Amino acid sequence: MAFTTNASQWRNNRSSPPFFPSGAKVLWDANSIIHHSSNVEYFLSNIAPELKKKGVEIGTSASVMNELDKLIKLAPDPETRNAARKAWNIVITYQKAGLFQIYGDKDDETHADLVWLSVALKYRNHHPLFIVTQDNDLADDLELLNHLKSTHAKYKITVLRFTKDGTLKARKHHA
């Protein structure tokens, strides 16, 4: 599974929205939003409206927003602070446009990786879950949830990552 966020390639292959099924949740980790902000912004402005029509929800957790806020305020280098600020602004802009959700509860004050694992366990019986992260350790842990022996889930968790050329691609299991 893969699709590009490159504008010309997307227009050329645009017979239908990307591979996300109806009712899916596409959840973004902080590192993908920060380090691939132009791809994320293209995705949200050009692809998300079509996915919304299919009932696909796109969003992130409140813990990711907490991470972004900390980086904006406390990152030691200006480049990281600026990248976090840009990511924050993208999320808020598309949230206001109704194309991006921020999910959370009181437990989301914790580190985002713990939240992603909890969310994946909780919702894998209700929705196809696609989690976009560049973090290999988190990706391995999420993929391991698909192999739990004590519980079975209706849907597999799919971990996606951006490649260097802007393609959003399903990650191969490495754990």
mmCIF file with all atom_site columns, C-alpha atoms in Angstrom:
data_model
loop_
_atom_site.group_PDB
_atom_site.id
_atom_site.type_symbol
_atom_site.label_atom_id
_atom_site.label_alt_id
_atom_site.label_comp_id
_atom_site.label_asym_id
_atom_site.label_entity_id
_atom_site.label_seq_id
_atom_site.pdbx_PDB_ins_code
_atom_site.Cartn_x
_atom_site.Cartn_y
_atom_site.Cartn_z
_atom_site.occupancy
_atom_site.B_iso_or_equiv
_atom_site.pdbx_formal_charge
_atom_site.auth_seq_id
_atom_site.auth_comp_id
_atom_site.auth_asym_id
_atom_site.auth_atom_id
_atom_site.pdbx_PDB_model_num
ATOM 1   C CA . MET A 1 1   ? 0.000   0.000   0.000   1.00 0.00 ? 1   MET A CA 1
ATOM 2   C CA . ALA A 1 2   ? 1.394   3.359   -0.949  1.00 0.00 ? 2   ALA A CA 1
ATOM 3   C CA . PHE A 1 3   ? 0.391   6.659   -2.378  1.00 0.00 ? 3   PHE A CA 1
ATOM 4   C CA . THR A 1 4   ? 2.221   9.827   -3.054  1.00 0.00 ? 4   THR A CA 1
ATOM 5   C CA . THR A 1 5   ? 1.741   13.283  -1.646  1.00 0.00 ? 5   THR A CA 1
ATOM 6   C CA . ASN A 1 6   ? 3.560   14.695  -4.648  1.00 0.00 ? 6   ASN A CA 1
ATOM 7   C CA . ALA A 1 7   ? 0.977   16.956  -6.316  1.00 0.00 ? 7   ALA A CA 1
ATOM 8   C CA . SER A 1 8   ? 1.582   15.982  -9.949  1.00 0.00 ? 8   SER A CA 1
ATOM 9   C CA . GLN A 1 9   ? 1.829   12.262  -9.182  1.00 0.00 ? 9   GLN A CA 1
ATOM 10  C CA . TRP A 1 10  ? -1.367  12.410  -7.104  1.00 0.00 ? 10  TRP A CA 1
ATOM 11  C CA . ARG A 1 11  ? -3.300  14.168  -9.904  1.00 0.00 ? 11  ARG A CA 1
ATOM 12  C CA . ASN A 1 12  ? -2.110  11.559  -12.415 1.00 0.00 ? 12  ASN A CA 1
ATOM 13  C CA . ASN A 1 13  ? -3.225  8.622   -10.227 1.00 0.00 ? 13  ASN A CA 1
ATOM 14  C CA . ARG A 1 14  ? -6.349  10.165  -8.781  1.00 0.00 ? 14  ARG A CA 1
ATOM 15  C CA . SER A 1 15  ? -9.038  7.688   -9.774  1.00 0.00 ? 15  SER A CA 1
ATOM 16  C CA . SER A 1 16  ? -10.071 7.348   -6.135  1.00 0.00 ? 16  SER A CA 1
ATOM 17  C CA . PRO A 1 17  ? -8.908  8.460   -2.708  1.00 0.00 ? 17  PRO A CA 1
ATOM 18  C CA . PRO A 1 18  ? -6.008  6.536   -1.196  1.00 0.00 ? 18  PRO A CA 1
ATOM 19  C CA . PHE A 1 19  ? -6.337  3.100   0.270   1.00 0.00 ? 19  PHE A CA 1
ATOM 20  C CA . PHE A 1 20  ? -8.094  4.085   3.491   1.00 0.00 ? 20  PHE A CA 1
ATOM 21  C CA . PRO A 1 21  ? -11.412 2.217   3.863   1.00 0.00 ? 21  PRO A CA 1
ATOM 22  C CA . SER A 1 22  ? -14.619 3.849   4.994   1.00 0.00 ? 22  SER A CA 1
ATOM 23  C CA . GLY A 1 23  ? -14.699 4.353   8.745   1.00 0.00 ? 23  GLY A CA 1
ATOM 24  C CA . ALA A 1 24  ? -10.915 4.291   9.098   1.00 0.00 ? 24  ALA A CA 1
ATOM 25  C CA . LYS A 1 25  ? -8.968  6.526   11.434  1.00 0.00 ? 25  LYS A CA 1
ATOM 26  C CA . VAL A 1 26  ? -5.675  7.962   10.181  1.00 0.00 ? 26  VAL A CA 1
ATOM 27  C CA . LEU A 1 27  ? -3.668  9.155   13.175  1.00 0.00 ? 27  LEU A CA 1
ATOM 28  C CA . TRP A 1 28  ? -0.492  11.241  12.937  1.00 0.00 ? 28  TRP A CA 1
ATOM 29  C CA . ASP A 1 29  ? 2.446   11.107  15.321  1.00 0.00 ? 29  ASP A CA 1
ATOM 30  C CA . ALA A 1 30  ? 4.369   14.298  16.096  1.00 0.00 ? 30  ALA A CA 1
ATOM 31  C CA . ASN A 1 31  ? 7.522   13.325  14.217  1.00 0.00 ? 31  ASN A CA 1
ATOM 32  C CA . SER A 1 32  ? 5.689   12.875  10.907  1.00 0.00 ? 32  SER A CA 1
ATOM 33  C CA . ILE A 1 33  ? 3.888   16.190  11.265  1.00 0.00 ? 33  ILE A CA 1
ATOM 34  C CA . ILE A 1 34  ? 7.104   18.016  12.190  1.00 0.00 ? 34  ILE A CA 1
ATOM 35  C CA . HIS A 1 35  ? 9.530   16.451  9.729   1.00 0.00 ? 35  HIS A CA 1
ATOM 36  C CA . HIS A 1 36  ? 7.134   16.111  6.795   1.00 0.00 ? 36  HIS A CA 1
ATOM 37  C CA . SER A 1 37  ? 4.990   19.197  7.291   1.00 0.00 ? 37  SER A CA 1
ATOM 38  C CA . SER A 1 38  ? 4.751   20.044  3.572   1.00 0.00 ? 38  SER A CA 1
ATOM 39  C CA . ASN A 1 39  ? 3.585   16.485  2.797   1.00 0.00 ? 39  ASN A CA 1
ATOM 40  C CA . VAL A 1 40  ? 1.117   16.584  5.678   1.00 0.00 ? 40  VAL A CA 1
ATOM 41  C CA . GLU A 1 41  ? -0.218  19.946  4.546   1.00 0.00 ? 41  GLU A CA 1
ATOM 42  C CA . TYR A 1 42  ? -0.629  18.695  0.973   1.00 0.00 ? 42  TYR A CA 1
ATOM 43  C CA . PHE A 1 43  ? -2.400  15.587  2.271   1.00 0.00 ? 43  PHE A CA 1
ATOM 44  C CA . LEU A 1 44  ? -4.778  17.646  4.406   1.00 0.00 ? 44  LEU A CA 1
ATOM 45  C CA . SER A 1 45  ? -5.602  20.227  1.751   1.00 0.00 ? 45  SER A CA 1
ATOM 46  C CA . ASN A 1 46  ? -5.928  17.895  -1.248  1.00 0.00 ? 46  ASN A CA 1
ATOM 47  C CA . ILE A 1 47  ? -6.614  14.356  -0.041  1.00 0.00 ? 47  ILE A CA 1
ATOM 48  C CA . ALA A 1 48  ? -8.403  14.755  3.294   1.00 0.00 ? 48  ALA A CA 1
ATOM 49  C CA . PRO A 1 49  ? -11.573 16.342  1.811   1.00 0.00 ? 49  PRO A CA 1
ATOM 50  C CA . GLU A 1 50  ? -12.131 13.271  -0.363  1.00 0.00 ? 50  GLU A CA 1
ATOM 51  C CA . LEU A 1 51  ? -11.413 10.940  2.534   1.00 0.00 ? 51  LEU A CA 1
ATOM 52  C CA . LYS A 1 52  ? -13.843 12.825  4.760   1.00 0.00 ? 52  LYS A CA 1
ATOM 53  C CA . LYS A 1 53  ? -16.582 12.094  2.191   1.00 0.00 ? 53  LYS A CA 1
ATOM 54  C CA . LYS A 1 54  ? -15.761 8.378   2.659   1.00 0.00 ? 54  LYS A CA 1
ATOM 55  C CA . GLY A 1 55  ? -16.119 8.672   6.438   1.00 0.00 ? 55  GLY A CA 1
ATOM 56  C CA . VAL A 1 56  ? -12.389 8.532   7.120   1.00 0.00 ? 56  VAL A CA 1
ATOM 57  C CA . GLU A 1 57  ? -11.329 10.547  10.161  1.00 0.00 ? 57  GLU A CA 1
ATOM 58  C CA . ILE A 1 58  ? -7.891  12.128  10.321  1.00 0.00 ? 58  ILE A CA 1
ATOM 59  C CA . GLY A 1 59  ? -6.298  13.388  13.494  1.00 0.00 ? 59  GLY A CA 1
ATOM 60  C CA . THR A 1 60  ? -3.807  13.177  16.288  1.00 0.00 ? 60  THR A CA 1
ATOM 61  C CA . SER A 1 61  ? -3.810  12.875  20.052  1.00 0.00 ? 61  SER A CA 1
ATOM 62  C CA . ALA A 1 62  ? -3.768  15.658  22.600  1.00 0.00 ? 62  ALA A CA 1
ATOM 63  C CA . SER A 1 63  ? -0.442  14.226  23.771  1.00 0.00 ? 63  SER A CA 1
ATOM 64  C CA . VAL A 1 64  ? 1.068   15.046  20.356  1.00 0.00 ? 64  VAL A CA 1
ATOM 65  C CA . MET A 1 65  ? -0.159  18.603  20.744  1.00 0.00 ? 65  MET A CA 1
ATOM 66  C CA . ASN A 1 66  ? 1.450   18.662  24.201  1.00 0.00 ? 66  ASN A CA 1
ATOM 67  C CA . GLU A 1 67  ? 4.731   17.477  22.623  1.00 0.00 ? 67  GLU A CA 1
ATOM 68  C CA . LEU A 1 68  ? 4.533   20.188  19.965  1.00 0.00 ? 68  LEU A CA 1
ATOM 69  C CA . ASP A 1 69  ? 3.831   22.820  22.615  1.00 0.00 ? 69  ASP A CA 1
ATOM 70  C CA . LYS A 1 70  ? 6.860   21.715  24.653  1.00 0.00 ? 70  LYS A CA 1
ATOM 71  C CA . LEU A 1 71  ? 9.092   21.803  21.584  1.00 0.00 ? 71  LEU A CA 1
ATOM 72  C CA . ILE A 1 72  ? 7.859   25.287  20.664  1.00 0.00 ? 72  ILE A CA 1
ATOM 73  C CA . LYS A 1 73  ? 8.677   26.543  24.152  1.00 0.00 ? 73  LYS A CA 1
ATOM 74  C CA . LEU A 1 74  ? 11.678  24.468  25.200  1.00 0.00 ? 74  LEU A CA 1
ATOM 75  C CA . ALA A 1 75  ? 13.562  23.047  22.223  1.00 0.00 ? 75  ALA A CA 1
ATOM 76  C CA . PRO A 1 76  ? 17.194  24.141  22.437  1.00 0.00 ? 76  PRO A CA 1
ATOM 77  C CA . ASP A 1 77  ? 17.541  25.041  18.771  1.00 0.00 ? 77  ASP A CA 1
ATOM 78  C CA . PRO A 1 78  ? 15.463  27.527  16.754  1.00 0.00 ? 78  PRO A CA 1
ATOM 79  C CA . GLU A 1 79  ? 15.060  25.111  13.822  1.00 0.00 ? 79  GLU A CA 1
ATOM 80  C CA . THR A 1 80  ? 13.214  22.590  15.997  1.00 0.00 ? 80  THR A CA 1
ATOM 81  C CA . ARG A 1 81  ? 11.092  25.319  17.596  1.00 0.00 ? 81  ARG A CA 1
ATOM 82  C CA . ASN A 1 82  ? 10.123  26.664  14.163  1.00 0.00 ? 82  ASN A CA 1
ATOM 83  C CA . ALA A 1 83  ? 9.330   23.192  12.797  1.00 0.00 ? 83  ALA A CA 1
ATOM 84  C CA . ALA A 1 84  ? 7.136   22.461  15.831  1.00 0.00 ? 84  ALA A CA 1
ATOM 85  C CA . ARG A 1 85  ? 5.372   25.824  15.438  1.00 0.00 ? 85  ARG A CA 1
ATOM 86  C CA . LYS A 1 86  ? 4.701   25.114  11.761  1.00 0.00 ? 86  LYS A CA 1
ATOM 87  C CA . ALA A 1 87  ? 3.339   21.656  12.644  1.00 0.00 ? 87  ALA A CA 1
ATOM 88  C CA . TRP A 1 88  ? 1.112   23.169  15.356  1.00 0.00 ? 88  TRP A CA 1
ATOM 89  C CA . ASN A 1 89  ? -0.263  25.736  12.922  1.00 0.00 ? 89  ASN A CA 1
ATOM 90  C CA . ILE A 1 90  ? -1.014  23.086  10.298  1.00 0.00 ? 90  ILE A CA 1
ATOM 91  C CA . VAL A 1 91  ? -2.962  20.998  12.805  1.00 0.00 ? 91  VAL A CA 1
ATOM 92  C CA . ILE A 1 92  ? -4.961  23.969  14.104  1.00 0.00 ? 92  ILE A CA 1
ATOM 93  C CA . THR A 1 93  ? -5.699  25.300  10.600  1.00 0.00 ? 93  THR A CA 1
ATOM 94  C CA . TYR A 1 94  ? -7.091  21.981  9.394   1.00 0.00 ? 94  TYR A CA 1
ATOM 95  C CA . GLN A 1 95  ? -8.881  21.338  12.663  1.00 0.00 ? 95  GLN A CA 1
ATOM 96  C CA . LYS A 1 96  ? -10.731 24.633  12.180  1.00 0.00 ? 96  LYS A CA 1
ATOM 97  C CA . ALA A 1 97  ? -11.532 23.561  8.603   1.00 0.00 ? 97  ALA A CA 1
ATOM 98  C CA . GLY A 1 98  ? -13.104 20.357  9.945   1.00 0.00 ? 98  GLY A CA 1
ATOM 99  C CA . LEU A 1 99  ? -10.520 18.087  8.302   1.00 0.00 ? 99  LEU A CA 1
ATOM 100 C CA . PHE A 1 100 ? -8.403  17.174  11.333  1.00 0.00 ? 100 PHE A CA 1
ATOM 101 C CA . GLN A 1 101 ? -9.392  16.048  14.821  1.00 0.00 ? 101 GLN A CA 1
ATOM 102 C CA . ILE A 1 102 ? -7.528  16.283  18.099  1.00 0.00 ? 102 ILE A CA 1
ATOM 103 C CA . TYR A 1 103 ? -8.514  13.349  20.272  1.00 0.00 ? 103 TYR A CA 1
ATOM 104 C CA . GLY A 1 104 ? -7.814  13.208  23.948  1.00 0.00 ? 104 GLY A CA 1
ATOM 105 C CA . ASP A 1 105 ? -8.770  12.728  27.522  1.00 0.00 ? 105 ASP A CA 1
ATOM 106 C CA . LYS A 1 106 ? -7.244  13.348  30.938  1.00 0.00 ? 106 LYS A CA 1
ATOM 107 C CA . ASP A 1 107 ? -4.783  10.462  30.511  1.00 0.00 ? 107 ASP A CA 1
ATOM 108 C CA . ASP A 1 108 ? -3.181  12.072  27.445  1.00 0.00 ? 108 ASP A CA 1
ATOM 109 C CA . GLU A 1 109 ? -0.772  14.138  29.524  1.00 0.00 ? 109 GLU A CA 1
ATOM 110 C CA . THR A 1 110 ? 1.624   11.227  29.198  1.00 0.00 ? 110 THR A CA 1
ATOM 111 C CA . HIS A 1 111 ? 4.181   10.538  26.483  1.00 0.00 ? 111 HIS A CA 1
ATOM 112 C CA . ALA A 1 112 ? 2.490   10.195  23.071  1.00 0.00 ? 112 ALA A CA 1
ATOM 113 C CA . ASP A 1 113 ? 3.879   6.709   22.370  1.00 0.00 ? 113 ASP A CA 1
ATOM 114 C CA . LEU A 1 114 ? 1.978   5.317   25.363  1.00 0.00 ? 114 LEU A CA 1
ATOM 115 C CA . VAL A 1 115 ? -1.166  7.004   24.121  1.00 0.00 ? 115 VAL A CA 1
ATOM 116 C CA . TRP A 1 116 ? -0.769  5.486   20.620  1.00 0.00 ? 116 TRP A CA 1
ATOM 117 C CA . LEU A 1 117 ? -0.404  1.985   22.084  1.00 0.00 ? 117 LEU A CA 1
ATOM 118 C CA . SER A 1 118 ? -3.445  2.498   24.307  1.00 0.00 ? 118 SER A CA 1
ATOM 119 C CA . VAL A 1 119 ? -5.527  3.929   21.453  1.00 0.00 ? 119 VAL A CA 1
ATOM 120 C CA . ALA A 1 120 ? -4.527  1.088   19.155  1.00 0.00 ? 120 ALA A CA 1
ATOM 121 C CA . LEU A 1 121 ? -5.530  -1.552  21.703  1.00 0.00 ? 121 LEU A CA 1
ATOM 122 C CA . LYS A 1 122 ? -8.789  0.195   22.489  1.00 0.00 ? 122 LYS A CA 1
ATOM 123 C CA . TYR A 1 123 ? -10.020 0.965   18.964  1.00 0.00 ? 123 TYR A CA 1
ATOM 124 C CA . ARG A 1 124 ? -8.687  -1.875  16.777  1.00 0.00 ? 124 ARG A CA 1
ATOM 125 C CA . ASN A 1 125 ? -12.030 -3.668  17.168  1.00 0.00 ? 125 ASN A CA 1
ATOM 126 C CA . HIS A 1 126 ? -14.022 -0.625  16.071  1.00 0.00 ? 126 HIS A CA 1
ATOM 127 C CA . HIS A 1 127 ? -12.070 1.016   13.241  1.00 0.00 ? 127 HIS A CA 1
ATOM 128 C CA . PRO A 1 128 ? -9.361  0.245   10.738  1.00 0.00 ? 128 PRO A CA 1
ATOM 129 C CA . LEU A 1 129 ? -6.419  2.156   12.263  1.00 0.00 ? 129 LEU A CA 1
ATOM 130 C CA . PHE A 1 130 ? -3.601  3.731   10.303  1.00 0.00 ? 130 PHE A CA 1
ATOM 131 C CA . ILE A 1 131 ? -0.908  5.374   12.392  1.00 0.00 ? 131 ILE A CA 1
ATOM 132 C CA . VAL A 1 132 ? 1.626   7.572   10.625  1.00 0.00 ? 132 VAL A CA 1
ATOM 133 C CA . THR A 1 133 ? 4.977   7.697   12.398  1.00 0.00 ? 133 THR A CA 1
ATOM 134 C CA . GLN A 1 134 ? 8.643   7.917   11.527  1.00 0.00 ? 134 GLN A CA 1
ATOM 135 C CA . ASP A 1 135 ? 9.573   6.339   14.881  1.00 0.00 ? 135 ASP A CA 1
ATOM 136 C CA . ASN A 1 136 ? 10.795  2.771   14.275  1.00 0.00 ? 136 ASN A CA 1
ATOM 137 C CA . ASP A 1 137 ? 10.459  1.693   17.912  1.00 0.00 ? 137 ASP A CA 1
ATOM 138 C CA . LEU A 1 138 ? 6.855   2.872   18.106  1.00 0.00 ? 138 LEU A CA 1
ATOM 139 C CA . ALA A 1 139 ? 6.104   1.298   14.734  1.00 0.00 ? 139 ALA A CA 1
ATOM 140 C CA . ASP A 1 140 ? 7.512   -2.045  15.921  1.00 0.00 ? 140 ASP A CA 1
ATOM 141 C CA . ASP A 1 141 ? 5.436   -1.911  19.111  1.00 0.00 ? 141 ASP A CA 1
ATOM 142 C CA . LEU A 1 142 ? 2.256   -1.033  17.199  1.00 0.00 ? 142 LEU A CA 1
ATOM 143 C CA . GLU A 1 143 ? 2.808   -3.843  14.718  1.00 0.00 ? 143 GLU A CA 1
ATOM 144 C CA . LEU A 1 144 ? 3.385   -6.311  17.540  1.00 0.00 ? 144 LEU A CA 1
ATOM 145 C CA . LEU A 1 145 ? -0.160  -5.590  18.747  1.00 0.00 ? 145 LEU A CA 1
ATOM 146 C CA . ASN A 1 146 ? -1.379  -7.342  15.593  1.00 0.00 ? 146 ASN A CA 1
ATOM 147 C CA . HIS A 1 147 ? 0.200   -10.563 16.914  1.00 0.00 ? 147 HIS A CA 1
ATOM 148 C CA . LEU A 1 148 ? -1.197  -10.663 20.440  1.00 0.00 ? 148 LEU A CA 1
ATOM 149 C CA . LYS A 1 149 ? -2.238  -14.199 21.335  1.00 0.00 ? 149 LYS A CA 1
ATOM 150 C CA . SER A 1 150 ? -4.583  -13.419 24.220  1.00 0.00 ? 150 SER A CA 1
ATOM 151 C CA . THR A 1 151 ? -6.830  -11.083 22.248  1.00 0.00 ? 151 THR A CA 1
ATOM 152 C CA . HIS A 1 152 ? -8.106  -10.921 18.711  1.00 0.00 ? 152 HIS A CA 1
ATOM 153 C CA . ALA A 1 153 ? -9.096  -7.778  16.891  1.00 0.00 ? 153 ALA A CA 1
ATOM 154 C CA . LYS A 1 154 ? -11.480 -7.151  14.042  1.00 0.00 ? 154 LYS A CA 1
ATOM 155 C CA . TYR A 1 155 ? -8.923  -4.913  12.266  1.00 0.00 ? 155 TYR A CA 1
ATOM 156 C CA . LYS A 1 156 ? -5.168  -4.946  11.922  1.00 0.00 ? 156 LYS A CA 1
ATOM 157 C CA . ILE A 1 157 ? -3.238  -1.822  12.812  1.00 0.00 ? 157 ILE A CA 1
ATOM 158 C CA . THR A 1 158 ? -1.380  -0.459  9.812   1.00 0.00 ? 158 THR A CA 1
ATOM 159 C CA . VAL A 1 159 ? 1.705   1.640   10.436  1.00 0.00 ? 159 VAL A CA 1
ATOM 160 C CA . LEU A 1 160 ? 2.585   4.144   7.729   1.00 0.00 ? 160 LEU A CA 1
ATOM 161 C CA . ARG A 1 161 ? 5.599   6.355   7.176   1.00 0.00 ? 161 ARG A CA 1
ATOM 162 C CA . PHE A 1 162 ? 6.683   9.009   4.752   1.00 0.00 ? 162 PHE A CA 1
ATOM 163 C CA . THR A 1 163 ? 9.512   8.065   2.432   1.00 0.00 ? 163 THR A CA 1
ATOM 164 C CA . LYS A 1 164 ? 12.015  10.653  1.204   1.00 0.00 ? 164 LYS A CA 1
ATOM 165 C CA . ASP A 1 165 ? 10.041  11.257  -2.006  1.00 0.00 ? 165 ASP A CA 1
ATOM 166 C CA . GLY A 1 166 ? 6.815   12.126  -0.155  1.00 0.00 ? 166 GLY A CA 1
ATOM 167 C CA . THR A 1 167 ? 5.172   8.733   -0.532  1.00 0.00 ? 167 THR A CA 1
ATOM 168 C CA . LEU A 1 168 ? 3.095   7.583   2.403   1.00 0.00 ? 168 LEU A CA 1
ATOM 169 C CA . LYS A 1 169 ? 3.810   3.883   2.608   1.00 0.00 ? 169 LYS A CA 1
ATOM 170 C CA . ALA A 1 170 ? 2.793   0.938   4.757   1.00 0.00 ? 170 ALA A CA 1
ATOM 171 C CA . ARG A 1 171 ? 5.757   -0.128  6.820   1.00 0.00 ? 171 ARG A CA 1
ATOM 172 C CA . LYS A 1 172 ? 7.061   -3.666  6.745   1.00 0.00 ? 172 LYS A CA 1
ATOM 173 C CA . HIS A 1 173 ? 7.121   -5.407  10.103  1.00 0.00 ? 173 HIS A CA 1
ATOM 174 C CA . HIS A 1 174 ? 10.655  -5.370  11.546  1.00 0.00 ? 174 HIS A CA 1
ATOM 175 C CA . ALA A 1 175 ? 10.194  -6.463  15.162  1.00 0.00 ? 175 ALA A CA 1
#
